[in-house]
Amino acid sequence: MNKDLKSFLEGLDSLAHDCESRKGQACSLEELDELRIEFLGRKGKLAQSMGQLGRLDNTDKPAAGKKANEVKQLITELLDSWQVEINAAKTDMALSTFDPSMPGRKPWVGTLHPVTLVMDEICDVLTGLGFEYASGPEVENDWHNFEALNMPPEHPARDMQDTLYVSDKIVLRTHTSGMQIRSMLKQEPPVAVICPGKVYRRDSDLTHTPMFHQIEGLLVDRNVSMADLRGTLTAFVRQIFGAKTEVRFRPSFFPFTEPSAEVDISCVLCGGKGEVAGSTCRVCKGTGWVEILGCGMVDPNVFTAVGYDPEVYSGFAFGLGVERVAMLKYGIGDLRMFFENDVRFLEQFS
Ligand code: DAH
């Protein structure tokens, strides 16, 4: 064989070996691409060898060309097979780090705020008894908040509530009782409404916050009596605190009701005994009773203010603090916990 042809063919063989020996070098598709360029690229090793083809005798060229094609195919197949291996390894790795039998990570789910929970519960019971929802403004005028509720200017009862004034005649509502007035102005009797919402007072300690929630109730019709008030509130309280709860009505004073009463229930902690494990009950302070709401028969002056005839209609009203009910229900000692939004506290109500 001609010497030039021999060295040309040997050169191609060593190129093939060179490529085979580089197997471990290409661990990634990027590295494999580099090898492909090195051997098969336009200025790569194979192209360089082919550059020598012109120097051969014309009679040797077909054999040389054939060999060059074989080597090109060999190298292409080698590189392709490595590509398959690299891809397979990638999938293996993904599978080995992904364990489909592992339990999933639980998403963190928020809960309703305890005040919302209790508010919803109270409203459910009251709507179940036939009351309808009403809502109104938290920024209220003096007339709805005080005057129409039988508290004219300078009335001493205004001092019972530490009012936050927006201006001379505009206040942040100190109670939801103003909604009695708005509800009655909107319709003729019979009226049976509950008004849940935020109220505001200049007050802050263990049992008072500047904002808290109340639910107002009002029922007006012909022949509504104190017995209806008693029956309704007893049924309500027993649905919230349990059927065995004792209820007592204690005479009290509110300007917008006459007569007025405060409702006490047997203590939620000691059950009315006044002591727990031999020591004085911390919730009722040993009395066996806890106060739960204020109520009374609507004062005739309130009816007059809204244009109802007090000779024809009578009614009862009541108001309760939602946080107070929540504290009693869940045994919470500090009202401020409701507003600190410590997740460890809130989580307990899920
Ligand atoms: N508005 C009173 C308060 O904020 C609660 C109240 C007492 C509402 C007696 C009433 C009622 O409707 O009849 O303390």
mmCIF file of N, CA and C in Angstrom, residues 248 264-267 270 272-275 280-281 283-291:
data_model
loop_
_atom_site.group_PDB
_atom_site.id
_atom_site.type_symbol
_atom_site.label_atom_id
_atom_site.label_comp_id
_atom_site.label_asym_id
_atom_site.label_seq_id
_atom_site.Cartn_x
_atom_site.Cartn_y
_atom_site.Cartn_z
ATOM 1 N N ARG A 248 -80.461 34.494 85.931
ATOM 2 C CA ARG A 248 -81.195 35.382 86.845
ATOM 3 C C ARG A 248 -81.232 36.799 86.288
ATOM 4 N N ASP A 264 -77.567 37.596 84.666
ATOM 5 C CA ASP A 264 -76.429 36.818 85.160
ATOM 6 C C ASP A 264 -76.685 35.351 84.826
ATOM 7 N N ILE A 265 -75.595 34.626 84.586
ATOM 8 C CA ILE A 265 -75.740 33.166 84.440
ATOM 9 C C ILE A 265 -74.896 32.490 85.505
ATOM 10 N N SER A 266 -75.260 31.257 85.821
ATOM 11 C CA SER A 266 -74.448 30.517 86.787
ATOM 12 C C SER A 266 -73.039 30.399 86.227
ATOM 13 N N CYS A 267 -72.047 30.544 87.125
ATOM 14 C CA CYS A 267 -70.655 30.671 86.690
ATOM 15 C C CYS A 267 -70.207 29.493 85.817
ATOM 16 N N CYS A 270 -67.222 27.400 87.956
ATOM 17 C CA CYS A 270 -67.543 26.621 89.163
ATOM 18 C C CYS A 270 -68.965 26.078 89.118
ATOM 19 N N GLY A 272 -71.622 27.607 89.634
ATOM 20 C CA GLY A 272 -72.502 28.274 90.586
ATOM 21 C C GLY A 272 -72.138 27.988 92.038
ATOM 22 N N LYS A 273 -71.147 27.124 92.250
ATOM 23 C CA LYS A 273 -70.776 26.775 93.633
ATOM 24 C C LYS A 273 -69.947 27.871 94.301
ATOM 25 N N GLY A 274 -69.283 28.689 93.495
ATOM 26 C CA GLY A 274 -68.493 29.777 94.069
ATOM 27 C C GLY A 274 -67.086 29.362 94.435
ATOM 28 N N GLU A 275 -66.779 28.073 94.350
ATOM 29 C CA GLU A 275 -65.413 27.652 94.642
ATOM 30 C C GLU A 275 -64.989 26.500 93.743
ATOM 31 N N THR A 280 -61.700 29.964 96.329
ATOM 32 C CA THR A 280 -62.686 30.854 95.714
ATOM 33 C C THR A 280 -62.547 30.857 94.195
ATOM 34 N N CYS A 281 -63.664 30.718 93.506
ATOM 35 C CA CYS A 281 -63.640 30.680 92.036
ATOM 36 C C CYS A 281 -63.134 32.016 91.488
ATOM 37 N N VAL A 283 -63.347 33.161 88.468
ATOM 38 C CA VAL A 283 -64.188 33.792 87.442
ATOM 39 C C VAL A 283 -65.328 34.584 88.080
ATOM 40 N N CYS A 284 -66.049 33.982 89.023
ATOM 41 C CA CYS A 284 -67.198 34.680 89.622
ATOM 42 C C CYS A 284 -66.847 35.304 90.965
ATOM 43 N N LYS A 285 -65.579 35.177 91.401
ATOM 44 C CA LYS A 285 -65.104 35.720 92.682
ATOM 45 C C LYS A 285 -65.933 35.175 93.850
ATOM 46 N N GLY A 286 -66.420 33.966 93.690
ATOM 47 C CA GLY A 286 -67.133 33.317 94.797
ATOM 48 C C GLY A 286 -68.629 33.560 94.827
ATOM 49 N N THR A 287 -69.146 34.404 93.927
ATOM 50 C CA THR A 287 -70.583 34.699 93.968
ATOM 51 C C THR A 287 -71.417 33.604 93.304
ATOM 52 N N GLY A 288 -70.810 32.827 92.433
ATOM 53 C CA GLY A 288 -71.565 31.789 91.719
ATOM 54 C C GLY A 288 -72.258 32.302 90.466
ATOM 55 N N TRP A 289 -72.213 33.623 90.247
ATOM 56 C CA TRP A 289 -72.885 34.222 89.084
ATOM 57 C C TRP A 289 -71.929 35.080 88.269
ATOM 58 N N VAL A 290 -72.126 35.119 86.958
ATOM 59 C CA VAL A 290 -71.397 36.084 86.132
ATOM 60 C C VAL A 290 -72.383 36.854 85.258
ATOM 61 N N GLU A 291 -72.106 38.157 85.138
ATOM 62 C CA GLU A 291 -72.987 39.004 84.351
ATOM 63 C C GLU A 291 -72.729 38.771 82.860
#
